[in-house]
mmCIF file of C-alpha atoms in Angstrom:
data_model
loop_
_atom_site.group_PDB
_atom_site.id
_atom_site.type_symbol
_atom_site.label_atom_id
_atom_site.label_comp_id
_atom_site.label_asym_id
_atom_site.label_seq_id
_atom_site.Cartn_x
_atom_site.Cartn_y
_atom_site.Cartn_z
ATOM 1 C CA MET J 448 145.923 154.083 122.943
ATOM 2 C CA LYS J 449 145.580 151.325 125.571
ATOM 3 C CA THR J 450 142.246 152.497 126.363
ATOM 4 C CA ILE J 451 141.104 152.327 122.624
ATOM 5 C CA SER J 452 142.845 148.846 122.225
ATOM 6 C CA GLY J 453 141.050 147.614 125.329
ATOM 7 C CA PHE J 454 137.737 148.923 124.122
ATOM 8 C CA ILE J 455 138.199 147.243 120.795
ATOM 9 C CA LEU J 456 139.177 143.914 122.484
ATOM 10 C CA ILE J 457 136.023 144.169 124.648
ATOM 11 C CA LEU J 458 133.960 144.841 121.529
ATOM 12 C CA LEU J 459 135.505 141.955 119.596
ATOM 13 C CA VAL J 460 135.005 139.389 122.510
ATOM 14 C CA CYS J 461 131.395 140.617 122.803
ATOM 15 C CA TYR J 462 131.142 140.262 118.969
ATOM 16 C CA SER J 463 132.170 136.605 119.275
ATOM 17 C CA TYR J 464 129.549 135.893 121.527
ATOM 18 C CA ALA J 465 126.917 138.222 120.532
ATOM 19 C CA GLU J 466 123.481 137.082 119.479
ATOM 20 C CA GLN J 467 122.217 140.777 119.145
ATOM 21 C CA ASP J 468 122.463 142.001 115.565
ATOM 22 C CA TRP J 469 123.850 145.478 116.665
ATOM 23 C CA LEU J 470 126.689 144.143 118.535
ATOM 24 C CA ALA J 471 127.638 141.977 115.787
ATOM 25 C CA GLN J 472 127.509 144.831 113.316
ATOM 26 C CA ILE J 473 129.669 146.884 115.553
ATOM 27 C CA GLY J 474 132.195 144.131 115.951
ATOM 28 C CA GLY J 475 132.326 143.300 112.435
ATOM 29 C CA ALA J 476 132.765 146.947 111.361
ATOM 30 C CA ILE J 477 135.693 147.107 113.733
ATOM 31 C CA ASP J 478 137.115 143.898 112.037
ATOM 32 C CA ASP J 479 136.554 145.651 108.579
ATOM 33 C CA PHE J 480 138.544 148.470 109.517
ATOM 34 C CA SER J 481 141.366 146.495 111.231
ATOM 35 C CA ARG J 482 141.670 144.232 108.136
ATOM 36 C CA ASN J 483 141.633 146.984 105.578
ATOM 37 C CA TYR J 484 144.251 148.895 107.631
ATOM 38 C CA TYR J 485 146.633 145.755 107.615
ATOM 39 C CA ASP J 486 145.828 145.399 103.929
ATOM 40 C CA MET J 487 146.739 148.948 102.999
ATOM 41 C CA LYS J 488 150.105 148.298 104.950
ATOM 42 C CA ALA J 489 150.791 145.071 103.162
ATOM 43 C CA ALA J 490 149.849 146.611 99.657
ATOM 44 C CA ASN J 491 152.403 149.356 100.277
ATOM 45 C CA THR J 492 151.092 151.202 97.220
ATOM 46 C CA LYS J 493 151.431 154.943 96.901
ATOM 47 C CA GLY J 494 148.112 156.639 96.744
ATOM 48 C CA ALA J 495 146.004 153.606 97.574
ATOM 49 C CA ASP J 496 144.985 154.841 100.944
ATOM 50 C CA LYS J 497 141.815 156.463 99.715
ATOM 51 C CA PHE J 498 140.921 153.014 98.188
ATOM 52 C CA PHE J 499 141.275 151.227 101.581
ATOM 53 C CA HIS J 500 139.399 153.965 103.443
ATOM 54 C CA ALA J 501 136.575 153.684 101.046
ATOM 55 C CA ARG J 502 136.557 149.844 101.249
ATOM 56 C CA ALA J 503 136.607 149.725 105.023
ATOM 57 C CA ASN J 504 133.745 152.123 105.159
ATOM 58 C CA GLN J 505 131.735 150.302 102.454
ATOM 59 C CA GLN J 506 132.199 146.934 104.178
ATOM 60 C CA ALA J 507 131.312 148.304 107.527
ATOM 61 C CA ALA J 508 128.189 150.170 106.284
ATOM 62 C CA GLU J 509 126.974 147.102 104.511
ATOM 63 C CA ARG J 510 126.697 145.253 107.716
ATOM 64 C CA GLY J 511 123.596 147.554 108.572
ATOM 65 C CA GLU J 512 122.575 150.571 110.655
ATOM 66 C CA TRP J 513 125.071 149.967 113.438
ATOM 67 C CA GLY J 514 127.809 149.093 111.092
ATOM 68 C CA HIS J 515 127.251 152.381 109.258
ATOM 69 C CA ILE J 516 127.176 154.356 112.477
ATOM 70 C CA THR J 517 130.464 152.515 113.542
ATOM 71 C CA SER J 518 132.084 153.461 110.308
ATOM 72 C CA LYS J 519 131.289 157.017 110.831
ATOM 73 C CA VAL J 520 132.658 157.060 114.449
ATOM 74 C CA LEU J 521 135.859 155.168 113.489
ATOM 75 C CA SER J 522 136.467 157.280 110.253
ATOM 76 C CA PHE J 523 135.865 160.603 111.971
ATOM 77 C CA GLY J 524 137.852 159.822 115.099
ATOM 78 C CA ARG J 525 140.783 158.578 112.929
ATOM 79 C CA GLU J 526 140.790 161.854 111.011
ATOM 80 C CA LEU J 527 140.678 163.860 114.162
ATOM 81 C CA LEU J 528 143.826 162.195 115.367
ATOM 82 C CA PRO J 529 147.294 163.176 113.640
ATOM 83 C CA SER J 530 149.293 160.003 112.770
ATOM 84 C CA SER J 531 152.190 160.794 115.008
ATOM 85 C CA GLY J 532 150.358 161.789 118.098
ATOM 86 C CA SER J 533 151.191 165.421 117.421
ATOM 87 C CA LEU J 534 150.447 167.847 114.734
ATOM 88 C CA PRO J 535 152.661 167.430 111.724
ATOM 89 C CA ASN J 536 155.014 170.380 110.595
ATOM 90 C CA ASN J 537 152.702 171.131 107.652
ATOM 91 C CA VAL J 538 149.462 171.358 109.565
ATOM 92 C CA PHE J 539 148.787 174.936 108.172
ATOM 93 C CA ASN J 540 150.028 174.101 104.700
ATOM 94 C CA VAL J 541 146.685 174.275 102.721
ATOM 95 C CA GLY J 542 148.409 173.508 99.323
ATOM 96 C CA PRO J 543 147.977 170.327 97.341
ATOM 97 C CA SER J 544 150.057 168.329 99.783
ATOM 98 C CA GLY J 545 148.942 169.857 102.896
ATOM 99 C CA TRP J 546 147.873 167.843 106.087
ATOM 100 C CA TRP J 547 144.265 169.381 106.031
ATOM 101 C CA ASN J 548 143.787 168.547 102.352
ATOM 102 C CA ASP J 549 144.811 165.031 102.839
ATOM 103 C CA LYS J 550 142.585 164.708 105.974
ATOM 104 C CA MET J 551 139.571 166.150 103.877
ATOM 105 C CA ALA J 552 140.352 163.849 100.928
ATOM 106 C CA ASP J 553 140.307 160.783 103.363
ATOM 107 C CA MET J 554 136.938 162.071 104.739
ATOM 108 C CA ASP J 555 135.715 162.247 101.114
ATOM 109 C CA ALA J 556 136.872 158.683 100.420
ATOM 110 C CA ASN J 557 135.243 157.439 103.713
ATOM 111 C CA GLU J 558 131.852 159.055 102.563
ATOM 112 C CA TYR J 559 132.219 157.650 99.213
ATOM 113 C CA GLY J 560 132.734 154.143 100.524
ATOM 114 C CA ARG J 561 129.755 154.454 103.027
ATOM 115 C CA ASN J 562 127.581 155.672 100.245
ATOM 116 C CA GLY J 563 128.251 152.527 97.989
ATOM 117 C CA GLY J 564 130.607 154.198 95.747
ATOM 118 C CA ASP J 565 132.303 152.159 93.036
ATOM 119 C CA LEU J 566 135.791 150.996 94.508
ATOM 120 C CA GLY J 567 137.035 150.362 91.054
ATOM 121 C CA LYS J 568 137.348 154.086 90.416
ATOM 122 C CA LEU J 569 139.817 154.300 93.480
ATOM 123 C CA VAL J 570 142.224 151.485 92.375
ATOM 124 C CA VAL J 571 145.616 153.187 91.624
ATOM 125 C CA LYS J 572 148.313 151.908 89.396
ATOM 126 C CA GLY J 573 150.452 149.238 91.215
ATOM 127 C CA LEU J 574 147.797 148.038 93.625
ATOM 128 C CA PRO J 575 148.310 144.241 93.699
ATOM 129 C CA GLU J 576 145.389 142.329 92.050
ATOM 130 C CA LYS J 577 144.525 140.611 95.113
ATOM 131 C CA TYR J 578 143.060 143.791 96.570
ATOM 132 C CA TRP J 579 140.900 144.706 93.478
ATOM 133 C CA PRO J 580 137.094 144.915 93.940
ATOM 134 C CA GLN J 581 135.244 141.790 92.725
ATOM 135 C CA GLY J 582 134.686 142.037 88.901
ATOM 136 C CA TYR J 583 137.164 145.016 88.405
ATOM 137 C CA THR J 584 139.243 145.142 85.240
ATOM 138 C CA PRO J 585 141.740 147.784 84.639
ATOM 139 C CA PRO J 586 141.187 150.100 81.693
ATOM 140 C CA ASP J 587 142.541 149.315 78.362
ATOM 141 C CA ASP J 588 144.966 152.191 78.657
ATOM 142 C CA ALA J 589 146.438 151.103 81.970
ATOM 143 C CA PRO J 590 150.153 150.172 81.681
#
């Protein structure tokens, strides 16, 4: 983890002083992912993780080719690593609540965002308004 943190720190420092567009895109994409991670934690809304996955990927990909590449690397790398550092107890559970299915749903959300999908379709009930996509209005039948 310290190696990854060090690498990210180096990229962010380079991003701050970068004149090359590719380095700025990489640093900006890392910033997009970091910001969305903290927003997801702050929102603390059940089921909203797919929205934040898609939003981070969309923001990073919109930075350009290197932002798009960085979003793929960060997303794929994150989904390869279990959250706790070891495989969860339900790793082989392929039912609706299984670890594998959740990883695959995260990957789908990542790709949806990278491809410019409508983030409004991923807003879940209870997500604070400050996180809503620009121009989003909840459906009339929403409580």
